[in-house]
C-alpha positions as YAML, in Angstrom:
chain: A
units: angstrom
residues:
- id: 1
  name: MET
  ca: [22.59, -4.83, 3.24]
- id: 2
  name: GLY
  ca: [24.55, -7.97, 4.11]
- id: 3
  name: GLU
  ca: [25.86, -8.52, 0.57]
- id: 4
  name: TYR
  ca: [28.76, -10.91, 0.07]
- id: 5
  name: ALA
  ca: [31.90, -8.96, -0.78]
- id: 6
  name: GLY
  ca: [34.27, -11.78, -1.68]
- id: 7
  name: PRO
  ca: [36.88, -13.77, 0.29]
- id: 8
  name: VAL
  ca: [38.89, -12.10, 3.06]
- id: 9
  name: ASP
  ca: [42.58, -11.58, 2.30]
- id: 10
  name: ARG
  ca: [44.16, -12.89, 5.50]
- id: 11
  name: THR
  ca: [47.73, -12.11, 4.38]
- id: 12
  name: ARG
  ca: [47.18, -8.38, 4.26]
- id: 13
  name: ARG
  ca: [48.52, -6.39, 7.25]
- id: 14
  name: TRP
  ca: [46.31, -3.54, 8.45]
- id: 15
  name: PRO
  ca: [47.56, -0.50, 10.40]
- id: 16
  name: VAL
  ca: [46.75, -0.60, 14.10]
- id: 17
  name: ALA
  ca: [44.54, 2.55, 13.85]
- id: 18
  name: VAL
  ca: [42.42, 0.98, 11.10]
- id: 19
  name: LEU
  ca: [42.02, -2.22, 13.12]
- id: 20
  name: ALA
  ca: [40.95, -0.26, 16.19]
- id: 21
  name: ALA
  ca: [38.38, 1.69, 14.21]
- id: 22
  name: ALA
  ca: [37.00, -1.52, 12.72]
- id: 23
  name: LEU
  ca: [36.67, -3.10, 16.16]
- id: 24
  name: CYS
  ca: [34.72, -0.06, 17.38]
- id: 25
  name: VAL
  ca: [32.28, -0.40, 14.49]
- id: 26
  name: LEU
  ca: [31.82, -4.13, 15.14]
- id: 27
  name: ALA
  ca: [31.20, -3.49, 18.82]
- id: 28
  name: ALA
  ca: [28.62, -0.75, 18.23]
- id: 29
  name: PRO
  ca: [25.30, -1.92, 19.64]
- id: 30
  name: SER
  ca: [23.14, 0.22, 17.40]
- id: 31
  name: GLY
  ca: [23.21, 2.55, 14.43]
- id: 32
  name: ALA
  ca: [22.66, 2.27, 10.68]
- id: 33
  name: SER
  ca: [25.34, -0.36, 10.17]
- id: 34
  name: ALA
  ca: [23.79, -2.65, 12.78]
- id: 35
  name: GLN
  ca: [20.21, -2.03, 11.72]
- id: 36
  name: GLY
  ca: [20.72, -2.30, 7.98]
- id: 37
  name: ALA
  ca: [19.97, 0.28, 5.32]
- id: 38
  name: PRO
  ca: [16.57, 1.97, 5.52]
- id: 39
  name: ILE
  ca: [14.01, 1.19, 2.80]
- id: 40
  name: PRO
  ca: [11.86, 4.04, 1.47]
- id: 41
  name: MET
  ca: [8.21, 2.97, 1.08]
- id: 42
  name: VAL
  ca: [4.91, 4.52, 0.13]
- id: 43
  name: SER
  ca: [1.31, 3.60, 0.92]
- id: 44
  name: TYR
  ca: [-1.06, 5.02, -1.67]
- id: 45
  name: ASN
  ca: [-4.77, 4.80, -2.41]
- id: 46
  name: ALA
  ca: [-4.28, 5.45, -6.11]
- id: 47
  name: HIS
  ca: [-7.96, 5.87, -7.09]
- id: 48
  name: TRP
  ca: [-7.25, 3.65, -10.15]
- id: 49
  name: GLY
  ca: [-5.12, 6.48, -11.56]
- id: 50
  name: GLU
  ca: [-8.05, 8.86, -12.07]
- id: 51
  name: GLN
  ca: [-7.15, 12.46, -11.41]
- id: 52
  name: VAL
  ca: [-9.34, 14.87, -9.44]
- id: 53
  name: ASP
  ca: [-9.73, 18.61, -9.84]
- id: 54
  name: ALA
  ca: [-7.28, 20.33, -7.48]
- id: 55
  name: ARG
  ca: [-9.79, 23.08, -6.70]
- id: 56
  name: THR
  ca: [-13.04, 21.15, -6.22]
- id: 57
  name: GLY
  ca: [-11.93, 17.54, -5.71]
- id: 58
  name: ARG
  ca: [-14.32, 16.34, -8.41]
- id: 59
  name: TRP
  ca: [-13.38, 13.30, -10.45]
- id: 60
  name: THR
  ca: [-12.17, 14.17, -13.94]
- id: 61
  name: GLY
  ca: [-12.65, 10.85, -15.74]
- id: 62
  name: ARG
  ca: [-9.02, 11.06, -16.90]
- id: 63
  name: LEU
  ca: [-6.60, 8.27, -15.95]
- id: 64
  name: ASP
  ca: [-2.85, 8.87, -15.91]
- id: 65
  name: LEU
  ca: [-0.72, 6.14, -14.35]
- id: 66
  name: ARG
  ca: [2.41, 8.09, -15.22]
- id: 67
  name: ARG
  ca: [1.50, 10.59, -12.52]
- id: 68
  name: ILE
  ca: [1.00, 7.80, -9.97]
- id: 69
  name: ALA
  ca: [4.41, 6.37, -10.91]
- id: 70
  name: ALA
  ca: [5.98, 9.81, -10.51]
- id: 71
  name: ASP
  ca: [4.41, 10.16, -7.05]
- id: 72
  name: ILE
  ca: [5.85, 6.76, -6.04]
- id: 73
  name: ARG
  ca: [9.25, 7.67, -7.44]
- id: 74
  name: ARG
  ca: [9.41, 11.10, -5.81]
- id: 75
  name: ASN
  ca: [10.67, 9.93, -2.41]
- id: 76
  name: GLY
  ca: [12.83, 7.18, -3.90]
- id: 77
  name: ALA
  ca: [10.39, 4.46, -2.81]
- id: 78
  name: GLU
  ca: [11.50, 0.86, -3.27]
- id: 79
  name: VAL
  ca: [8.16, -0.59, -2.12]
- id: 80
  name: ALA
  ca: [4.66, 0.63, -2.99]
- id: 81
  name: LEU
  ca: [1.65, -0.62, -1.02]
- id: 82
  name: LEU
  ca: [-1.32, 0.30, -3.19]
- id: 83
  name: GLN
  ca: [-5.07, 0.34, -2.85]
- id: 84
  name: GLU
  ca: [-7.82, 0.90, -5.43]
- id: 85
  name: LEU
  ca: [-6.18, -0.40, -8.57]
- id: 86
  name: HIS
  ca: [-8.13, -1.91, -11.46]
- id: 87
  name: THR
  ca: [-7.79, -4.23, -14.39]
- id: 88
  name: TYR
  ca: [-9.51, -3.24, -17.64]
- id: 89
  name: ARG
  ca: [-10.35, -4.77, -20.96]
- id: 90
  name: VAL
  ca: [-9.16, -2.04, -23.31]
- id: 91
  name: ARG
  ca: [-10.25, -1.89, -26.91]
- id: 92
  name: GLY
  ca: [-7.37, -2.94, -29.12]
- id: 93
  name: ARG
  ca: [-5.08, -3.83, -26.20]
- id: 94
  name: GLY
  ca: [-6.73, -6.69, -24.34]
- id: 95
  name: VAL
  ca: [-6.55, -6.85, -20.55]
- id: 96
  name: VAL
  ca: [-4.56, -4.06, -18.86]
- id: 97
  name: ASN
  ca: [-3.43, -4.66, -15.28]
- id: 98
  name: GLU
  ca: [-2.65, -1.32, -13.63]
- id: 99
  name: ALA
  ca: [-0.24, -2.85, -11.09]
- id: 100
  name: ARG
  ca: [1.89, -4.35, -13.85]
- id: 101
  name: GLU
  ca: [1.72, -1.15, -15.87]
- id: 102
  name: LEU
  ca: [3.03, 0.80, -12.88]
- id: 103
  name: ALA
  ca: [5.87, -1.70, -12.35]
- id: 104
  name: LYS
  ca: [6.88, -1.15, -15.98]
- id: 105
  name: LEU
  ca: [6.75, 2.63, -15.58]
- id: 106
  name: LEU
  ca: [8.95, 2.32, -12.46]
- id: 107
  name: ARG
  ca: [11.24, -0.15, -14.27]
- id: 108
  name: TRP
  ca: [10.80, -2.71, -11.51]
- id: 109
  name: THR
  ca: [10.94, -5.52, -14.03]
- id: 110
  name: SER
  ca: [14.19, -7.45, -13.52]
- id: 111
  name: GLY
  ca: [13.46, -11.12, -14.19]
- id: 112
  name: GLY
  ca: [9.90, -10.33, -15.25]
- id: 113
  name: VAL
  ca: [7.14, -8.00, -14.06]
- id: 114
  name: ALA
  ca: [5.35, -10.81, -12.22]
- id: 115
  name: ARG
  ca: [8.28, -11.02, -9.78]
- id: 116
  name: HIS
  ca: [7.77, -7.40, -8.73]
- id: 117
  name: ALA
  ca: [4.01, -6.73, -8.89]
- id: 118
  name: PHE
  ca: [1.14, -8.63, -7.29]
- id: 119
  name: PHE
  ca: [-2.50, -7.58, -7.68]
- id: 120
  name: HIS
  ca: [-5.68, -9.24, -6.51]
- id: 121
  name: GLY
  ca: [-9.24, -8.08, -6.97]
- id: 122
  name: SER
  ca: [-11.96, -8.43, -4.36]
- id: 123
  name: SER
  ca: [-15.40, -9.94, -4.78]
- id: 124
  name: PRO
  ca: [-18.15, -8.73, -4.93]
- id: 125
  name: VAL
  ca: [-16.69, -6.10, -7.24]
- id: 126
  name: ALA
  ca: [-16.75, -2.52, -5.94]
- id: 127
  name: ILE
  ca: [-19.30, -0.09, -7.40]
- id: 128
  name: TRP
  ca: [-16.40, 1.94, -8.83]
- id: 129
  name: CYS
  ca: [-15.83, -0.99, -11.19]
- id: 130
  name: ARG
  ca: [-19.35, -2.41, -11.63]
- id: 131
  name: ARG
  ca: [-22.51, -0.43, -10.99]
- id: 132
  name: MET
  ca: [-25.35, -1.75, -8.86]
- id: 133
  name: ASP
  ca: [-27.33, -2.57, -12.02]
- id: 134
  name: GLY
  ca: [-24.47, -4.78, -13.23]
- id: 135
  name: ARG
  ca: [-23.01, -2.41, -15.84]
- id: 136
  name: ARG
  ca: [-19.23, -2.32, -16.00]
- id: 137
  name: VAL
  ca: [-17.66, 1.11, -15.57]
- id: 138
  name: VAL
  ca: [-15.90, 2.43, -18.68]
- id: 139
  name: LYS
  ca: [-12.86, 4.71, -18.41]
- id: 140
  name: TRP
  ca: [-10.70, 6.25, -21.11]
- id: 141
  name: ILE
  ca: [-7.13, 4.92, -21.07]
- id: 142
  name: ASN
  ca: [-4.68, 6.57, -23.45]
- id: 143
  name: GLY
  ca: [-7.55, 7.54, -25.72]
- id: 144
  name: ARG
  ca: [-9.15, 4.07, -25.71]
- id: 145
  name: PRO
  ca: [-12.26, 2.93, -23.84]
- id: 146
  name: GLY
  ca: [-11.66, 0.31, -21.16]
- id: 147
  name: ARG
  ca: [-14.29, -1.76, -19.31]
- id: 148
  name: CYS
  ca: [-13.38, -2.33, -15.67]
- id: 149
  name: LEU
  ca: [-12.95, -6.01, -14.74]
- id: 150
  name: GLU
  ca: [-11.51, -6.02, -11.20]
- id: 151
  name: HIS
  ca: [-11.00, -3.66, -8.27]
- id: 152
  name: GLY
  ca: [-8.41, -4.43, -5.61]
- id: 153
  name: ASN
  ca: [-5.01, -3.89, -4.00]
- id: 154
  name: ALA
  ca: [-1.42, -4.40, -5.06]
- id: 155
  name: ILE
  ca: [2.12, -4.62, -3.73]
- id: 156
  name: LEU
  ca: [4.97, -3.46, -5.95]
- id: 157
  name: SER
  ca: [8.62, -3.91, -5.03]
- id: 158
  name: LYS
  ca: [11.91, -3.01, -6.64]
- id: 159
  name: ARG
  ca: [13.26, -6.21, -5.04]
- id: 160
  name: PRO
  ca: [11.69, -9.47, -6.20]
- id: 161
  name: LEU
  ca: [8.77, -10.68, -4.13]
- id: 162
  name: THR
  ca: [9.51, -13.96, -2.35]
- id: 163
  name: PHE
  ca: [5.81, -14.81, -2.07]
- id: 164
  name: ALA
  ca: [2.42, -13.11, -2.34]
- id: 165
  name: ARG
  ca: [-1.13, -14.05, -1.39]
- id: 166
  name: PHE
  ca: [-4.61, -12.58, -1.05]
- id: 167
  name: LEU
  ca: [-6.39, -12.27, 2.31]
- id: 168
  name: ASP
  ca: [-10.17, -12.05, 1.97]
- id: 169
  name: LEU
  ca: [-11.99, -9.75, 4.41]
- id: 170
  name: PHE
  ca: [-15.51, -10.23, 3.02]
- id: 171
  name: ARG
  ca: [-17.81, -12.52, 5.02]
- id: 172
  name: PRO
  ca: [-20.68, -13.50, 2.71]
- id: 173
  name: ALA
  ca: [-24.13, -14.45, 3.88]
- id: 174
  name: ALA
  ca: [-27.17, -12.93, 2.16]
- id: 175
  name: ARG
  ca: [-24.75, -10.00, 2.26]
- id: 176
  name: ASP
  ca: [-21.58, -9.60, 4.27]
- id: 177
  name: ILE
  ca: [-22.26, -10.56, 7.89]
- id: 178
  name: TYR
  ca: [-20.66, -7.30, 9.03]
- id: 179
  name: GLY
  ca: [-22.77, -5.17, 6.69]
- id: 180
  name: ALA
  ca: [-20.40, -4.51, 3.78]
- id: 181
  name: THR
  ca: [-21.95, -4.42, 0.29]
- id: 182
  name: GLU
  ca: [-18.71, -4.91, -1.66]
- id: 183
  name: GLY
  ca: [-15.66, -7.08, -1.25]
- id: 184
  name: ARG
  ca: [-12.69, -5.85, 0.73]
- id: 185
  name: GLY
  ca: [-9.34, -7.58, 1.06]
- id: 186
  name: ALA
  ca: [-5.66, -7.38, 1.89]
- id: 187
  name: ILE
  ca: [-2.45, -8.63, 0.34]
- id: 188
  name: LEU
  ca: [0.52, -10.22, 2.09]
- id: 189
  name: ALA
  ca: [3.93, -10.51, 0.42]
- id: 190
  name: GLY
  ca: [7.61, -10.81, 1.30]
- id: 191
  name: ILE
  ca: [10.97, -9.40, 0.20]
- id: 192
  name: ARG
  ca: [14.54, -10.27, 1.19]
- id: 193
  name: VAL
  ca: [16.37, -7.62, 3.20]
- id: 194
  name: GLY
  ca: [19.91, -8.29, 4.38]
- id: 195
  name: GLY
  ca: [19.41, -12.03, 4.63]
- id: 196
  name: GLN
  ca: [16.02, -11.73, 6.35]
- id: 197
  name: GLN
  ca: [12.51, -11.89, 4.97]
- id: 198
  name: LEU
  ca: [10.51, -8.74, 5.60]
- id: 199
  name: GLN
  ca: [6.78, -9.31, 5.25]
- id: 200
  name: LEU
  ca: [4.54, -6.62, 3.80]
- id: 201
  name: ALA
  ca: [0.78, -6.28, 4.04]
- id: 202
  name: THR
  ca: [-1.61, -3.73, 2.61]
- id: 203
  name: ALA
  ca: [-5.33, -3.40, 3.18]
- id: 204
  name: HIS
  ca: [-8.31, -1.29, 2.19]
- id: 205
  name: LEU
  ca: [-11.01, -1.39, 4.86]
- id: 206
  name: ALA
  ca: [-14.66, -0.38, 4.59]
- id: 207
  name: ARG
  ca: [-15.70, 3.23, 5.00]
- id: 208
  name: GLU
  ca: [-18.11, 2.45, 7.87]
- id: 209
  name: PRO
  ca: [-16.21, 2.09, 11.20]
- id: 210
  name: VAL
  ca: [-18.67, -0.51, 12.52]
- id: 211
  name: VAL
  ca: [-17.60, -2.70, 9.58]
- id: 212
  name: SER
  ca: [-13.92, -1.79, 9.24]
- id: 213
  name: THR
  ca: [-13.21, -2.53, 12.90]
- id: 214
  name: CYS
  ca: [-14.38, -6.13, 12.30]
- id: 215
  name: GLN
  ca: [-12.40, -6.41, 9.09]
- id: 216
  name: LEU
  ca: [-9.31, -5.25, 10.97]
- id: 217
  name: ARG
  ca: [-9.91, -7.86, 13.65]
- id: 218
  name: ASP
  ca: [-10.12, -10.59, 11.00]
- id: 219
  name: LEU
  ca: [-7.03, -9.28, 9.20]
- id: 220
  name: LEU
  ca: [-4.93, -9.29, 12.37]
- id: 221
  name: THR
  ca: [-6.01, -12.87, 13.04]
- id: 222
  name: GLN
  ca: [-4.67, -13.85, 9.60]
- id: 223
  name: LEU
  ca: [-1.43, -11.95, 10.22]
- id: 224
  name: SER
  ca: [-0.90, -13.45, 13.67]
- id: 225
  name: GLY
  ca: [2.66, -14.61, 14.33]
- id: 226
  name: ARG
  ca: [4.10, -12.99, 11.21]
- id: 227
  name: SER
  ca: [7.20, -10.94, 11.94]
- id: 228
  name: PRO
  ca: [8.98, -8.79, 10.96]
- id: 229
  name: LEU
  ca: [5.97, -7.20, 9.29]
- id: 230
  name: VAL
  ca: [4.94, -3.82, 7.90]
- id: 231
  name: LEU
  ca: [1.19, -3.19, 7.55]
- id: 232
  name: ALA
  ca: [0.03, -0.11, 5.67]
- id: 233
  name: GLY
  ca: [-2.96, 1.06, 3.72]
- id: 234
  name: ASP
  ca: [-6.26, 2.88, 3.68]
- id: 235
  name: PHE
  ca: [-7.89, 1.92, 6.99]
- id: 236
  name: ASN
  ca: [-10.71, 4.48, 6.71]
- id: 237
  name: LEU
  ca: [-10.09, 4.99, 10.43]
- id: 238
  name: GLU
  ca: [-8.26, 7.72, 12.29]
- id: 239
  name: VAL
  ca: [-6.20, 7.02, 15.40]
- id: 240
  name: GLY
  ca: [-8.91, 8.53, 17.60]
- id: 241
  name: THR
  ca: [-11.91, 7.01, 15.80]
- id: 242
  name: GLU
  ca: [-14.31, 5.37, 18.26]
- id: 243
  name: THR
  ca: [-17.03, 2.79, 17.59]
- id: 244
  name: PRO
  ca: [-19.04, 2.21, 20.77]
- id: 245
  name: ILE
  ca: [-21.22, -0.21, 18.77]
- id: 246
  name: SER
  ca: [-19.61, -2.75, 16.45]
- id: 247
  name: HIS
  ca: [-20.91, -5.54, 14.24]
- id: 248
  name: CYS
  ca: [-18.59, -8.09, 15.88]
- id: 249
  name: ASP
  ca: [-17.37, -9.09, 19.32]
- id: 250
  name: GLY
  ca: [-13.98, -8.70, 20.96]
- id: 251
  name: VAL
  ca: [-12.97, -5.29, 19.61]
- id: 252
  name: PRO
  ca: [-12.08, -2.18, 21.63]
- id: 253
  name: PRO
  ca: [-14.00, 1.12, 21.34]
- id: 254
  name: ARG
  ca: [-11.11, 2.56, 19.33]
- id: 255
  name: PRO
  ca: [-10.53, 0.11, 16.42]
- id: 256
  name: LEU
  ca: [-6.85, 0.92, 15.85]
- id: 257
  name: ASP
  ca: [-6.09, 0.00, 19.46]
- id: 258
  name: GLN
  ca: [-6.24, -3.60, 18.23]
- id: 259
  name: LEU
  ca: [-2.80, -3.06, 16.71]
- id: 260
  name: ALA
  ca: [-1.28, -1.62, 19.87]
- id: 261
  name: ALA
  ca: [-2.57, -4.64, 21.79]
- id: 262
  name: LEU
  ca: [-0.42, -6.83, 19.52]
- id: 263
  name: ALA
  ca: [2.66, -4.62, 20.05]
- id: 264
  name: PHE
  ca: [2.44, -2.96, 16.63]
- id: 265
  name: THR
  ca: [3.81, 0.57, 16.58]
- id: 266
  name: HIS
  ca: [2.20, 3.38, 14.63]
- id: 267
  name: GLY
  ca: [4.42, 5.14, 12.10]
- id: 268
  name: GLU
  ca: [4.83, 8.77, 13.10]
- id: 269
  name: PRO
  ca: [4.15, 11.57, 12.60]
- id: 270
  name: GLY
  ca: [1.60, 10.56, 9.94]
- id: 271
  name: GLY
  ca: [-0.85, 13.16, 8.74]
- id: 272
  name: ARG
  ca: [-3.95, 13.97, 6.75]
- id: 273
  name: THR
  ca: [-4.22, 12.31, 3.37]
- id: 274
  name: TYR
  ca: [-7.87, 12.63, 2.33]
- id: 275
  name: PRO
  ca: [-9.21, 14.31, 0.29]
- id: 276
  name: ALA
  ca: [-6.05, 15.06, -1.66]
- id: 277
  name: HIS
  ca: [-7.03, 18.57, -2.77]
- id: 278
  name: ARG
  ca: [-7.83, 19.67, 0.81]
- id: 279
  name: PRO
  ca: [-6.80, 16.98, 3.34]
- id: 280
  name: ARG
  ca: [-9.01, 16.71, 6.43]
- id: 281
  name: GLU
  ca: [-8.76, 13.03, 7.40]
- id: 282
  name: ALA
  ca: [-5.74, 10.99, 8.55]
- id: 283
  name: ILE
  ca: [-7.06, 7.58, 7.48]
- id: 284
  name: ASP
  ca: [-3.96, 6.13, 5.75]
- id: 285
  name: HIS
  ca: [-1.39, 4.58, 8.09]
- id: 286
  name: PHE
  ca: [1.85, 2.63, 8.53]
- id: 287
  name: PHE
  ca: [2.19, 0.07, 11.35]
- id: 288
  name: ALA
  ca: [5.14, -2.16, 12.21]
- id: 289
  name: SER
  ca: [5.59, -5.32, 14.26]
- id: 290
  name: PRO
  ca: [8.38, -5.59, 16.85]
- id: 291
  name: GLY
  ca: [11.77, -5.64, 15.15]
- id: 292
  name: VAL
  ca: [10.84, -3.05, 12.55]
- id: 293
  name: LEU
  ca: [11.32, 0.71, 12.80]
- id: 294
  name: VAL
  ca: [9.01, 2.91, 10.72]
- id: 295
  name: GLU
  ca: [9.76, 6.61, 10.80]
- id: 296
  name: GLY
  ca: [9.44, 9.79, 8.79]
- id: 297
  name: VAL
  ca: [5.82, 8.95, 7.94]
- id: 298
  name: ARG
  ca: [4.42, 11.95, 6.09]
- id: 299
  name: PRO
  ca: [1.91, 12.68, 3.34]
- id: 300
  name: SER
  ca: [3.29, 14.27, 0.20]
- id: 301
  name: SER
  ca: [1.39, 16.51, -2.18]
- id: 302
  name: ASN
  ca: [0.28, 15.01, -5.48]
- id: 303
  name: CYS
  ca: [-1.51, 18.10, -6.80]
- id: 304
  name: ARG
  ca: [0.01, 20.07, -9.63]
- id: 305
  name: ARG
  ca: [-1.07, 21.78, -12.84]
- id: 306
  name: GLY
  ca: [-4.64, 22.04, -11.55]
- id: 307
  name: ARG
  ca: [-5.10, 18.32, -10.88]
- id: 308
  name: CYS
  ca: [-4.35, 15.81, -8.13]
- id: 309
  name: SER
  ca: [-3.13, 12.37, -9.21]
- id: 310
  name: SER
  ca: [-5.66, 10.63, -6.91]
- id: 311
  name: ASP
  ca: [-8.30, 11.51, -4.32]
- id: 312
  name: HIS
  ca: [-5.80, 10.49, -1.58]
- id: 313
  name: ARG
  ca: [-2.31, 11.81, -0.99]
- id: 314
  name: PRO
  ca: [0.51, 9.25, -0.87]
- id: 315
  name: LEU
  ca: [1.96, 8.46, 2.55]
- id: 316
  name: ASP
  ca: [5.76, 8.17, 2.53]
- id: 317
  name: ALA
  ca: [7.82, 6.32, 5.14]
- id: 318
  name: THR
  ca: [11.25, 4.88, 5.86]
- id: 319
  name: VAL
  ca: [11.47, 1.31, 7.15]
- id: 320
  name: THR
  ca: [14.48, -0.22, 8.90]
- id: 321
  name: LEU
  ca: [14.93, -3.76, 10.18]
- id: 322
  name: MET
  ca: [16.27, -3.70, 13.72]
- id: 323
  name: PRO
  ca: [19.18, -5.98, 14.77]
...
């Protein structure tokens, strides 16, 4: 990882065989030592921690962030790129931020939770948080009623975040100029890896391809020139999804081809993540800019004891910075 190991003892004499082996390692053009240690990551639409019935897929009304934390922990993830988290005003507890609660459950708190968890809500608030008539959604959290305040995305990291910011994807007019009825956004953050800054972005795009393709175009404009970069999230688009008609100009028939045009690689093999109880759609993805290798991308099951932790399955991956 490029950690400093102390001063070199130049008076020590090494055997010739050891010196030869060391020179071979230094001369190696590739391999784990040259690339740096891989970082396990997960992209996860967490459905605000509400479980679904593992047989029918119906929402249960029961929130359990401990299960989401266990899903993140299962593959040893050191970074979690999360969509659909909420903040609530809980009776007797004040405001509860699910991203910070998850960081505490994962014990990613060295130097303070705020260094490891960044959440930002989108506006207008999604109907899962505030109904069309203006009523705030109420969920039960550890036996207490909580009124939803915000709906958005988060980035959690075991390593401290070097920066974090919100990227708005909503284009308001009388309503969004692309046709969206609720706010959508992305988050950009950074972590230090072996002396370099690796940038991380997560997004949750609209369900309608004619809208999400435009949101993706706008997102990639905001991410232009940022490298090395990992982009992951709920795109609501499959690799082969086509949109012959779009609500914006300058996009290809297949929306995700916009990433390939910018030399982003798609994390493979990927797989179906939605709905969690019976996956049919591969709409969650990992992408990487040049200089980043993303491999071993696979969904993992989050259904047990008759319930699934979310309505999406988490998507696990391993990320390595190339030399």
